[in-house]
Amino acid sequence: MRKGMMFGLAALAALSSGTMVTTSARAAGEAIPLPQHTWSFDGVFGSFDRASVQRGLQVYREACAVCHSLKYIAFRNLADLGYSEDEIKAMAAEVLILDGPDDDGEMFERDGRPADYFPSPFPNDKAAAASNGGAVPPDLSLMAKARPDGPNYIRALLIGYEDPPADFELAEGSNYNRYFPGHQIAMAAPLFEDGVEYADGTPATVEQMATDVANFLMWTAEPKLEERKGMGIKVIIFLLVFTGVLYAAKRKIWADVH
Amino acid sequence: MSGFQSNNAVIKWIEHRMPIFSFIDHSVGSGYPTPRNLSYMWNFGSLAGVTLVVMIVTGIMLAMQYTAHVDYAFDSVERIMRDVNYGWLIRYIHMNGASFFFIVVYIHIFRGLYYGSYKAPRELLWMLGVVILLLMMATAFMGYVLPWGQMSFWGAKVITNLFSAIPIFGEDIVVWLWGGFSVDNATLNRFYALHYLMPFIIVAVVVLHLWALHQFGSNNPIGIDAKGPQDKIPFHPYYTVKDAFGLGVFFVFFAAVVFYIPNYMGHPDNYIPANPLSTPAHIVPEWYFLPFYAILRAIPDKLMGVIAMFASIGILFILPWLDRSPVRSGRFRPLFRIFFILLMIDCVVLGFAGAKPPEGLWLIAGQLATAYYFIHFLVILPLLSVFETPRPLPTSIGEPVLKGGGSMAGAPAKPMEKA
Ligand code: HEM
């Protein structure tokens, strides 16, 4: 039986190393090591740093929303971040939403409500590309899951703007970024020291804003992360206990066979 | 064989009219005699069955919220993740369940390869298993297309395009598969219809697989036939409890992935909506297809690559006639054991090669590993059957298992089991 188990473990190890290939291959494709930040949402007990996520929302609204949509987030979702109903209503009311048609068949604009989704800055991709030198600013809702090591990548990208090396030929309309694959990105550096003024007095360094907005985008990508991790602990503890009981039952029933 | 008995009047009434209780008893109950020496390697069959049920249950729940349309599919999956109660849980179980299904089934297959479970009289049982593997692959491939992310779209495109390698009709077949001139809404719709259908075909083939299994019962780690009742124990309660324990262990691993690293085995690009105008830098299939992908790309000629890929599974159908050694279990085959380990390593190398772009050293490694894969089955196994001297087999299952070593009365001593 022991031999069988070892065989099983070996096969499992073989298979899991097979899976690891995929991930490492992805990372290897770009081969630019990202600076690793310690995120509060990492680990088994991880949760979002509410203050940072709220600051990240501010950064998004003030520094990214002119170009990037956030299609999958509705104002009502902000309740998860600790905003009160009134605060959410106030934030929603700051945007204009195209609604209709009304009873006369006309489209009309109205103030946003909590049930509305974040409005997109451009009516379509063509308009977005036209305003951005041909490059479409991607929707940011899922960005933290749509890139390898997403949160670290977003943070690195935002602090990665620097002068190109002397021998680097930068294409017209491109910006040099240390962490963008190929180093030429159509997005100009969006963050500047004190570009936003944080209500909680946190100094708005580029690094701070990058970290906050990455935290926020992790929340937009995986809003159920806390629920998931919290449930996971309970499920796994239950399974361990239950499996222990089954093991005892197995020992007992098999006692007369071995 | 113990006849089924019950004192319950209702059970008796039903049993008299439709003997379903004795059927269950003979299938997984105390009326099904099972070798007493099965190791934990024999847990993976029941694990695969449970995983199939998990996939069907979560799949139907997803289907209630999913929209199979190119404009809405991606959004509907995100809605499941965000707005549907526990939708994230259902989807992560389904998504990772596919990976665990393959982990379990691959272990199950390698178990069979090591212990010679494909040999007479279980050839048909084995072949039905290979049919299940093929159906699973088709199901998983089509399921992966449904969320309509970048890898969904480009994976579908690359794999369906393989059929264009078929001479003369190739291009027409691809158009026929797509239901149009590109991977588009018609393609997504038919993949959804088939993705819903195929798991139930798998269930049907699983029934046949179990039917064939019950004809001769399980093989066992020693690979010799049971000599009498002393070599067997009733399935229930012995293996029901052992399978239940194995299931618990399996669920711990499964839950750890679902709750803590649900996207580890997925590809980040599939969180980007499908865009026919932008090709991802590397198009890679899900990890469980990587070895086959490596075989496909090892051969420069497209048609030959496709043939080799299908042959790598097709060869399993004729395996019972390639390995003619009368000894089933690898435990008693000193040379076979070594080559078995080499085959496992070979498959891992193929997996690595499948993940890398087909160039340089990895291409060569993939080509060598592909060649070795076929050499293992077509050359090494047939030769081993002739030249290998197996170690002496135990005389009965009971002998090496029972403490005290006394061989059970009534077990005739035979040096070798005829195949
Ligand atoms: C053999 C069993 C099955 C396997 C191996 C399988 C595999 C898969 C895979 C790999 C995905 C993509 C998951 C993702 O990346 O998001 C998927 C999605 C899906 N499957 Fe299945 N599936 C199975 C059974 C079923 C059944 C019985 C249904 C019932 C209708 C179903 C319905 C769906 C739906 C609606 C989706 C799209 C939602 C999503 O992508 O999360 N599946 N399946």
XYZ file of C-alpha atoms and ligand atoms in Angstrom:
720
model
C 0.000 0.000 0.000
C 2.823 2.377 0.851
C 4.342 1.734 -2.526
C 1.053 2.539 -4.153
C 0.853 5.822 -2.309
C 4.356 6.787 -3.319
C 3.552 6.003 -6.883
C 0.503 8.214 -6.547
C 2.506 11.062 -5.118
C 5.077 10.727 -7.854
C 2.395 10.876 -10.516
C 0.829 13.859 -8.804
C 4.161 15.615 -8.588
C 4.772 14.893 -12.240
C 1.403 16.313 -13.153
C 1.690 19.365 -10.979
C 5.097 20.183 -12.341
C 3.428 19.942 -15.706
C 1.018 22.651 -14.619
C 3.764 24.830 -13.248
C 5.302 24.947 -16.679
C 2.405 26.927 -18.025
C 2.729 29.641 -15.456
C 6.479 29.872 -15.636
C 6.302 29.859 -19.415
C 3.981 32.835 -19.262
C 6.263 34.720 -16.981
C 9.266 33.771 -19.079
C 7.699 35.149 -22.230
C 8.311 38.691 -21.023
C 11.142 37.934 -18.629
C 11.092 41.333 -16.937
C 11.153 40.644 -13.202
C 8.519 42.751 -11.450
C 9.206 44.426 -8.108
C 7.191 42.413 -5.575
C 4.966 44.308 -3.180
C 3.453 42.692 -0.085
C -0.308 42.848 -0.580
C -2.792 42.672 2.242
C -5.016 40.407 0.137
C -2.321 37.753 -0.281
C -2.322 34.611 1.799
C -4.952 32.443 3.396
C -6.267 35.186 5.665
C -5.799 37.966 3.137
C -8.264 40.850 2.965
C -8.415 44.184 1.228
C -6.797 47.193 2.839
C -9.964 49.346 2.762
C -8.161 52.669 3.157
C -5.796 51.882 0.309
C -8.584 50.602 -1.950
C -10.578 53.767 -1.277
C -7.561 55.897 -2.148
C -7.169 53.734 -5.252
C -10.729 54.525 -6.253
C -9.877 58.204 -5.978
C -6.789 57.719 -8.140
C -8.836 55.842 -10.714
C -11.511 58.529 -10.823
C -9.068 61.412 -11.027
C -6.206 59.987 -13.060
C -7.417 57.001 -15.121
C -11.142 57.420 -15.780
C -10.607 59.941 -18.564
C -9.166 57.136 -20.678
C -10.046 53.770 -19.101
C -13.522 52.325 -18.582
C -14.443 50.145 -15.608
C -17.398 48.413 -17.156
C -18.115 45.720 -14.608
C -18.320 48.002 -11.590
C -21.562 49.668 -10.525
C -21.662 52.431 -7.930
C -23.660 50.149 -5.647
C -20.675 47.772 -5.536
C -18.731 50.448 -3.660
C -20.675 49.489 -0.551
C -18.176 46.605 -0.293
C -15.437 49.165 0.250
C -17.141 50.675 3.271
C -18.877 53.623 1.644
C -22.249 54.593 3.075
C -25.391 54.731 0.975
C -25.308 58.521 0.927
C -21.691 58.649 -0.134
C -22.460 56.232 -2.958
C -25.481 58.275 -4.053
C -23.365 61.393 -4.065
C -20.624 59.762 -6.111
C -23.113 58.365 -8.613
C -24.802 61.736 -8.939
C -21.532 63.244 -10.157
C -21.824 61.461 -13.500
C -24.310 61.911 -16.309
C -25.967 58.783 -17.665
C -27.615 58.557 -21.059
C -31.024 56.993 -20.493
C -34.190 56.545 -22.438
C -36.046 56.516 -24.611
C -38.655 58.410 -22.594
C -42.373 58.429 -23.381
C -41.761 60.808 -26.272
C -39.142 58.483 -27.697
C -36.274 60.817 -26.839
C -33.008 59.846 -25.197
C -32.145 62.007 -22.234
C -29.348 62.545 -19.749
C -29.851 62.211 -16.054
C -27.766 62.058 -12.894
C -26.284 58.696 -12.055
C -27.850 56.400 -9.455
C -26.209 53.685 -7.358
C -27.492 50.990 -9.738
C -25.655 52.561 -12.687
C -22.358 51.201 -13.900
C -19.301 53.422 -14.134
C -19.658 55.334 -17.385
C -17.087 54.713 -20.093
C -15.005 57.669 -21.252
C -15.460 56.880 -24.936
C -18.584 55.808 -26.816
C -16.699 52.992 -28.623
C -13.246 51.569 -29.312
C -12.805 53.590 -32.475
C -13.340 56.836 -30.574
C -10.989 55.620 -27.850
C -8.272 54.787 -30.370
C -8.733 58.073 -32.200
C -8.132 60.015 -28.991
C -5.121 57.951 -27.953
C -2.901 57.840 -30.990
C -4.405 54.588 -32.254
C -4.140 52.571 -29.048
C -7.314 51.608 -27.187
C -7.029 52.031 -23.420
C -8.267 48.634 -22.171
C -11.087 48.267 -19.654
C -9.490 48.027 -16.209
C -12.125 45.939 -14.369
C -10.294 42.652 -14.881
C -6.784 43.968 -15.476
C -5.441 42.517 -12.217
C -6.375 39.010 -13.423
C -5.659 39.552 -17.104
C -1.899 39.931 -16.711
C 0.545 37.509 -15.116
C 1.139 38.593 -11.511
C -1.478 41.305 -12.143
C -1.359 43.572 -9.067
C 2.439 43.707 -9.098
C 2.379 44.304 -12.838
C -0.036 47.239 -12.604
C 1.967 48.800 -9.805
C 5.244 48.245 -11.651
C 3.832 49.620 -14.900
C 2.744 52.847 -13.246
C 6.122 53.460 -11.593
C 8.098 52.063 -14.523
C 8.271 55.187 -16.692
C 11.854 56.308 -17.253
C 14.156 57.675 -19.923
C 14.909 55.135 -22.631
C 18.463 53.749 -22.845
C 20.611 55.730 -25.270
C 20.465 53.078 -28.004
C 16.690 52.581 -27.758
C 14.631 53.832 -30.690
C 11.345 55.031 -29.337
C 8.515 55.135 -31.862
C 6.557 58.348 -32.361
C 3.845 58.716 -29.718
C 5.301 55.982 -27.527
C 6.634 56.201 -24.019
C 9.422 54.144 -22.545
C 8.330 51.851 -19.725
C 10.614 49.453 -18.012
C 7.953 46.825 -17.323
C 5.743 46.979 -20.388
C 6.467 44.070 -22.764
C 8.579 45.608 -25.519
C 9.023 48.772 -23.400
C 7.030 51.010 -25.761
C 3.635 51.919 -24.415
C 1.084 54.286 -25.922
C -0.056 55.425 -22.473
C 1.881 58.448 -21.206
C 2.845 58.327 -17.540
C -0.514 58.928 -15.848
C 0.723 59.612 -12.319
C 2.655 62.589 -10.972
C 3.754 63.424 -7.472
C 0.776 65.006 -5.669
C -1.423 64.433 -8.742
C -4.255 63.696 -6.339
C -4.864 65.040 -2.879
C -5.719 62.242 -0.466
C -8.414 63.082 2.081
C -6.674 61.011 4.742
C -3.485 62.985 4.382
C -1.386 60.152 2.947
C 1.443 61.708 0.884
C 0.559 61.131 -2.772
C 3.860 59.841 -4.106
C 3.772 58.050 -7.449
C 4.574 54.800 -5.707
C 1.792 55.316 -3.169
C -0.780 56.077 -5.854
C 0.374 53.136 -7.962
C 0.043 50.807 -4.990
C -3.382 52.177 -4.084
C -4.788 51.927 -7.580
C -3.394 48.391 -7.946
C -5.144 47.480 -4.687
C -8.334 48.997 -6.040
C -8.039 47.143 -9.340
C -7.512 43.859 -7.529
C -10.809 44.519 -5.826
C -12.541 45.329 -9.124
C -11.152 42.121 -10.635
C -11.932 39.835 -7.716
C -14.598 41.505 -5.555
C -15.470 38.227 -3.847
C -11.906 37.555 -2.695
C -12.638 38.051 0.994
C -15.805 35.986 0.896
C -13.898 33.267 -0.953
C -10.974 33.117 1.444
C -13.212 33.292 4.505
C -15.356 30.440 3.277
C -12.282 28.463 2.243
C -10.965 28.211 5.781
C -14.265 26.883 7.072
C -14.692 24.424 4.226
C -11.173 23.070 4.557
C -11.358 22.722 8.334
C -14.643 20.876 7.949
C -13.190 18.626 5.273
C -10.128 17.852 7.384
C -12.238 16.864 10.376
C -14.662 14.880 8.265
C -11.835 13.127 6.436
C -10.271 12.318 9.805
C -13.497 10.675 10.905
C -13.638 8.723 7.653
C -10.061 7.620 8.193
C -10.928 6.339 11.657
C -13.927 4.509 10.213
C -11.754 3.021 7.526
C -9.199 1.804 10.087
C -11.927 0.263 12.178
C -13.686 -1.499 9.319
C -10.446 -2.766 7.838
C -9.032 -3.936 11.176
C -9.933 -7.545 10.483
C -8.521 -7.585 6.956
C -4.918 -6.566 7.496
C -22.111 -14.361 -3.856
C -24.345 -13.254 -1.061
C -27.952 -12.982 -2.103
C -29.604 -9.686 -1.308
C -31.900 -9.842 1.719
C -34.095 -7.256 3.366
C -36.790 -7.296 6.027
C -38.217 -3.948 5.029
C -41.657 -4.483 3.485
C -41.403 -1.579 1.044
C -37.975 -2.661 -0.175
C -39.221 -6.220 -0.565
C -42.247 -5.022 -2.500
C -40.139 -3.019 -4.935
C -37.409 -5.616 -5.161
C -39.918 -8.259 -6.185
C -41.172 -6.135 -9.069
C -37.882 -4.520 -10.065
C -34.746 -5.969 -8.498
C -33.009 -2.632 -8.199
C -31.751 -3.179 -4.655
C -29.957 -6.368 -5.503
C -28.617 -4.599 -8.567
C -27.124 -1.857 -6.390
C -25.888 -4.461 -3.940
C -24.125 -6.338 -6.711
C -22.685 -3.156 -8.160
C -21.273 -1.337 -5.160
C -22.616 -3.236 -2.176
C -21.811 -6.265 -0.114
C -22.720 -8.489 -3.047
C -19.765 -7.311 -5.127
C -16.634 -9.268 -4.290
C -13.469 -7.208 -4.666
C -9.789 -8.159 -4.351
C -8.706 -7.587 -0.783
C -5.366 -6.011 -1.661
C -6.324 -2.923 -3.670
C -4.040 0.014 -2.918
C -5.004 3.685 -2.819
C -4.235 3.757 -6.523
C -7.629 2.114 -6.930
C -9.375 5.157 -5.484
C -9.065 7.213 -8.625
C -11.867 5.521 -10.511
C -14.469 6.528 -7.960
C -12.861 9.966 -7.725
C -13.286 10.397 -11.472
C -16.932 9.406 -11.178
C -17.578 11.909 -8.408
C -15.763 14.633 -10.330
C -17.959 13.953 -13.337
C -21.037 14.431 -11.175
C -19.579 17.647 -9.722
C -18.971 18.933 -13.249
C -22.490 18.142 -14.357
C -24.099 19.739 -11.304
C -22.018 22.933 -11.439
C -22.314 23.008 -15.232
C -26.094 22.975 -15.137
C -26.056 25.738 -12.528
C -23.773 27.809 -14.766
C -25.982 27.118 -17.765
C -28.871 28.807 -15.975
C -26.961 32.096 -16.047
C -24.708 31.774 -19.049
C -25.490 33.393 -22.419
C -24.048 31.717 -25.501
C -23.632 34.751 -27.725
C -20.396 36.377 -28.818
C -21.584 39.759 -27.515
C -22.747 38.523 -24.124
C -20.822 35.358 -23.235
C -17.885 37.095 -21.546
C -20.179 39.530 -19.743
C -22.502 36.764 -18.611
C -19.585 34.882 -17.060
C -18.547 38.073 -15.251
C -22.121 38.499 -14.078
C -21.952 34.973 -12.680
C -18.732 35.953 -10.893
C -20.126 39.177 -9.453
C -23.901 39.214 -9.186
C -25.122 35.630 -9.012
C -25.271 34.290 -5.461
C -22.202 32.093 -4.993
C -21.706 32.294 -8.752
C -17.968 32.766 -8.209
C -17.918 29.514 -6.254
C -19.837 27.552 -8.853
C -17.703 28.872 -11.647
C -14.393 28.292 -9.850
C -15.471 24.754 -8.991
C -16.382 24.076 -12.610
C -13.256 25.709 -13.989
C -10.847 23.944 -11.626
C -12.984 20.812 -11.619
C -11.996 20.303 -15.238
C -8.319 20.358 -14.237
C -8.883 18.021 -11.312
C -10.885 15.702 -13.540
C -7.838 15.364 -15.768
C -5.430 14.981 -12.847
C -7.569 12.159 -11.483
C -8.090 10.485 -14.836
C -4.411 10.713 -15.786
C -3.450 9.047 -12.501
C -6.166 6.467 -13.119
C -4.710 5.752 -16.571
C -1.118 5.504 -15.376
C -2.323 3.157 -12.637
C -3.767 0.965 -15.369
C -0.570 1.177 -17.385
C 1.596 0.115 -14.444
C -0.536 -2.737 -13.195
C -1.397 -4.073 -16.646
C -5.104 -3.482 -16.155
C -5.531 -3.322 -19.919
C -4.622 -6.975 -20.349
C -7.021 -9.844 -20.913
C -9.764 -10.120 -19.957
C -10.094 -6.355 -19.458
C -9.262 -5.078 -22.975
C -12.744 -3.762 -23.638
C -12.894 -2.104 -20.238
C -9.632 -0.341 -21.074
C -10.804 0.706 -24.528
C -13.996 2.172 -23.106
C -11.774 4.164 -20.770
C -9.870 5.561 -23.735
C -13.209 6.549 -25.297
C -14.050 8.405 -22.087
C -10.701 10.215 -22.259
C -11.419 11.349 -25.815
C -14.901 12.539 -24.883
C -13.521 14.392 -21.876
C -10.987 16.143 -24.054
C -13.645 17.236 -26.514
C -15.896 18.401 -23.682
C -13.171 20.373 -21.938
C -11.989 21.931 -25.179
C -15.480 23.166 -26.015
C -16.129 24.292 -22.455
C -13.004 26.398 -22.511
C -14.384 28.250 -25.527
C -17.576 29.261 -23.716
C -16.279 32.193 -21.579
C -15.165 33.734 -24.884
C -11.908 35.152 -23.650
C -8.815 35.569 -25.800
C -7.556 32.023 -25.211
C -11.064 30.651 -25.747
C -11.245 32.255 -29.130
C -7.693 31.621 -30.315
C -7.597 28.112 -28.896
C -10.789 27.303 -30.797
C -9.316 28.827 -33.910
C -6.025 26.926 -33.734
C -7.581 23.571 -32.919
C -10.412 23.722 -35.453
C -7.915 24.875 -38.064
C -6.052 21.592 -37.597
C -8.751 19.931 -39.622
C -7.763 22.005 -42.635
C -4.764 19.676 -42.864
C -7.035 16.919 -44.119
C -6.401 16.560 -47.852
C -9.054 17.724 -50.331
C -11.930 18.253 -47.885
C -9.936 20.023 -45.173
C -11.060 23.590 -45.793
C -14.683 22.544 -46.228
C -14.615 20.587 -43.008
C -13.335 23.607 -41.120
C -16.115 25.816 -42.510
C -18.577 23.094 -41.586
C -17.208 22.905 -38.033
C -17.355 26.673 -37.648
C -20.800 26.995 -39.152
C -19.451 29.964 -41.066
C -16.265 31.447 -42.396
C -14.665 32.177 -39.081
C -14.934 31.232 -35.420
C -18.029 33.222 -34.620
C -21.449 33.132 -33.033
C -22.501 29.944 -34.783
C -19.339 28.258 -33.520
C -19.940 29.388 -29.949
C -23.536 28.185 -30.061
C -22.760 24.731 -31.343
C -19.899 24.353 -28.896
C -22.297 25.220 -26.115
C -24.883 22.713 -27.324
C -22.230 20.010 -27.573
C -20.612 20.978 -24.283
C -23.960 20.436 -22.616
C -24.544 17.136 -24.402
C -21.191 15.385 -24.193
C -20.966 14.944 -20.405
C -24.112 12.876 -20.595
C -22.580 10.734 -23.309
C -19.639 10.337 -20.951
C -22.059 9.136 -18.276
C -23.379 6.541 -20.715
C -19.881 5.316 -21.558
C -19.025 5.244 -17.855
C -21.972 2.886 -17.379
C -20.535 0.606 -20.072
C -17.077 0.951 -18.473
C -18.488 -0.218 -15.135
C -20.470 -2.981 -16.769
C -17.297 -4.308 -18.326
C -15.513 -3.871 -14.986
C -18.062 -5.979 -13.138
C -17.663 -8.875 -15.513
C -14.257 -9.769 -14.060
C -13.926 -7.310 -11.208
C -10.971 -5.104 -10.443
C -7.407 -5.985 -11.264
C -5.118 -5.609 -8.246
C -1.564 -4.541 -7.403
C -0.259 -8.082 -7.802
C -2.098 -8.592 -11.040
C -2.981 -12.249 -10.444
C -6.550 -13.501 -10.469
C -8.329 -14.245 -7.250
C -8.116 -17.924 -6.446
C -11.180 -18.109 -4.294
C -13.399 -16.298 -1.818
C -10.508 -15.871 0.628
C -8.897 -13.443 -1.830
C -11.927 -11.214 -1.968
C -13.830 -8.944 0.347
C -17.225 -7.367 -0.207
C -17.110 -3.926 -1.812
C -19.317 -2.583 0.928
C -18.289 -1.646 3.580
C -14.593 -2.106 2.832
C -14.187 -0.125 -0.352
C -17.087 2.219 0.205
C -15.365 3.525 3.309
C -11.960 3.549 1.669
C -13.304 5.439 -1.348
C -15.094 7.872 0.962
C -11.856 8.554 2.812
C -10.025 9.058 -0.491
C -12.753 11.414 -1.595
C -12.273 13.463 1.566
C -8.553 13.809 0.871
C -9.280 14.713 -2.729
C -11.770 17.398 -1.700
C -9.196 18.975 0.610
C -6.832 19.488 -2.341
C -9.674 20.563 -4.591
C -10.968 23.086 -2.039
C -7.476 24.468 -1.456
C -7.209 25.333 -5.145
C -10.789 26.572 -5.583
C -10.613 28.861 -2.557
C -6.994 29.993 -2.591
C -5.510 29.774 -6.087
C -8.540 29.494 -8.372
C -6.794 31.054 -11.353
C -3.465 29.290 -10.938
C -4.151 26.686 -13.602
C -5.852 29.132 -15.939
C -4.362 31.597 -18.367
C -4.558 35.354 -17.627
C -5.381 36.087 -21.271
C -8.754 34.443 -20.827
C -9.779 37.422 -18.702
C -9.412 39.560 -21.834
C -12.549 39.450 -23.994
C -12.094 37.626 -27.303
C -10.731 39.890 -29.998
C -10.434 38.394 -33.498
C -8.141 41.254 -34.511
C -5.485 40.757 -31.854
C -3.566 37.500 -31.642
C -2.053 36.687 -28.224
C 1.731 36.385 -28.128
C 1.601 32.683 -27.262
C -1.473 30.589 -27.820
C -1.296 27.736 -25.325
C -3.992 25.226 -24.494
C -4.993 24.274 -20.964
C -2.236 22.376 -19.159
C -3.906 19.000 -19.601
C -3.538 19.244 -23.366
C 0.110 20.329 -23.366
C 1.692 16.899 -24.007
C -0.576 16.400 -27.009
C 0.109 19.927 -28.192
C 3.826 19.154 -28.039
C 3.349 16.055 -30.193
C 1.315 18.085 -32.673
C 4.045 20.671 -33.045
C 6.943 18.248 -32.965
C 6.273 17.293 -36.564
C 6.846 20.033 -39.134
C 4.187 18.715 -41.498
C 0.744 19.832 -40.316
C -1.158 16.748 -41.429
C 1.443 14.394 -39.963
C 1.379 16.403 -36.750
C -2.367 16.023 -36.470
C -2.139 12.330 -37.223
C 0.600 11.863 -34.617
C -1.455 13.704 -32.035
C -4.493 11.525 -32.558
C -2.297 8.432 -32.845
C -0.817 9.151 -29.430
C -4.228 8.378 -27.960
C -5.258 5.903 -30.643
C -2.274 3.758 -29.753
C -3.817 3.158 -26.343
C -6.643 1.288 -28.059
C -4.275 -1.384 -29.319
C -2.076 -1.413 -26.213
C -3.514 -4.744 -25.005
C -2.068 -6.341 -28.127
C 1.238 -4.501 -28.065
C 2.192 -5.631 -24.577
C 1.958 -9.395 -24.756
C 3.664 -10.216 -21.491
C 1.488 -12.645 -19.551
C 2.369 -10.868 -16.306
C 0.077 -7.961 -15.540
C 1.594 -6.109 -12.633
C 4.720 -3.997 -13.117
C 5.808 -5.166 -9.670
C 7.018 -8.414 -11.152
C 8.496 -6.958 -14.327
C 11.905 -5.511 -13.485
C 12.578 -4.018 -16.928
C 9.048 -2.860 -17.604
C 9.188 -0.891 -14.375
C 12.147 1.129 -15.579
C 10.522 1.860 -18.908
C 7.288 2.777 -17.166
C 9.111 5.439 -15.167
C 10.796 6.641 -18.352
C 7.379 6.948 -19.986
C 6.119 9.085 -17.104
C 9.167 11.330 -17.402
C 8.642 11.434 -21.154
C 5.074 12.665 -20.709
C 6.237 15.387 -18.324
C 8.882 16.480 -20.842
C 6.158 16.601 -23.486
C 4.111 18.784 -21.147
C 6.988 21.232 -20.743
C 7.664 21.251 -24.471
C 3.999 21.947 -25.162
C 4.116 25.041 -22.966
C 7.114 26.586 -24.725
C 7.173 28.140 -28.172
C 8.241 25.453 -30.668
C 11.792 26.585 -31.268
C 15.339 25.836 -30.198
C 16.050 23.248 -27.549
C 12.437 22.816 -26.519
C 11.421 21.912 -30.041
C 14.134 19.257 -30.154
C 13.181 17.997 -26.700
C 9.568 17.793 -27.847
C 10.570 15.876 -30.943
C 12.719 13.405 -29.042
C 10.006 12.931 -26.422
C 7.417 12.381 -29.157
C 9.609 9.769 -30.794
C 10.211 8.074 -27.481
C 6.491 8.036 -26.686
C 5.765 6.000 -29.789
C 8.887 3.862 -29.403
C 7.747 2.956 -25.906
C 4.471 1.536 -27.133
C 5.454 0.226 -30.555
C 8.938 -1.145 -29.916
C 9.815 -1.414 -26.241
C 6.614 -3.019 -24.975
C 6.455 -5.727 -27.681
C 10.152 -6.527 -27.180
C 9.834 -6.637 -23.407
C 7.022 -9.149 -23.713
C 9.515 -11.493 -25.367
C 12.817 -10.780 -23.669
C 11.958 -9.856 -20.113
C 12.119 -12.514 -17.399
C 9.455 -11.682 -14.863
C 10.002 -12.278 -11.176
C 8.132 -15.250 -9.716
C 4.520 -14.434 -8.978
C 2.959 -15.060 -5.578
C 0.608 -17.986 -5.543
C -2.406 -16.071 -4.333
C -3.606 -12.638 -3.375
C -4.198 -13.717 0.195
C -0.669 -14.966 0.710
C 1.334 -11.746 0.603
C -1.379 -9.692 2.245
C -2.434 -11.731 5.242
C -0.334 -11.414 8.335
C 1.235 -14.626 9.577
C 1.953 -15.684 6.029
C 0.003 -18.927 6.072
C -1.382 -19.500 2.626
C -5.099 -20.027 2.571
C -6.439 -23.487 2.094
C -7.950 -24.144 -1.273
C -5.730 -21.755 -3.185
C -3.994 -23.868 -5.803
C -0.355 -22.917 -6.208
C 0.335 -21.870 -9.755
C 3.663 -20.287 -10.623
C 2.278 -17.940 -13.205
C -1.074 -16.628 -14.108
C -2.124 -17.203 -17.670
C -3.186 -13.999 -19.330
C -17.207 16.304 -18.447
C -17.636 17.291 -17.741
C -17.296 18.738 -18.038
C -16.069 19.310 -18.285
C -14.710 18.605 -18.335
C -16.290 20.738 -18.472
C -15.297 21.686 -18.734
C -15.496 23.046 -18.830
C -14.464 24.034 -18.954
C -12.950 23.740 -19.019
C -15.060 25.266 -18.973
C -14.365 26.631 -19.043
C -14.287 27.203 -17.638
C -13.699 28.568 -17.636
O -12.513 28.710 -17.969
O -14.434 29.502 -17.333
C -16.469 25.060 -18.922
C -17.408 26.087 -18.949
C -18.781 25.892 -18.917
N -19.428 24.674 -18.757
Fe -18.560 22.871 -18.558
N -17.629 20.993 -18.339
C -18.272 19.810 -18.089
C -19.628 19.640 -17.921
C -20.599 20.626 -18.092
C -22.028 20.410 -18.050
C -22.715 19.072 -17.832
C -22.630 21.610 -18.245
C -24.133 21.808 -18.232
C -24.719 22.517 -19.072
C -21.583 22.611 -18.415
C -21.785 23.984 -18.629
C -20.790 24.930 -18.764
C -21.016 26.353 -18.947
C -22.371 27.050 -19.003
C -19.753 26.958 -19.044
C -19.455 28.457 -19.261
C -19.273 29.192 -17.980
C -17.814 29.358 -17.621
O -16.971 29.451 -18.510
O -17.525 29.409 -16.423
N -20.358 21.963 -18.315
N -16.721 23.695 -18.817
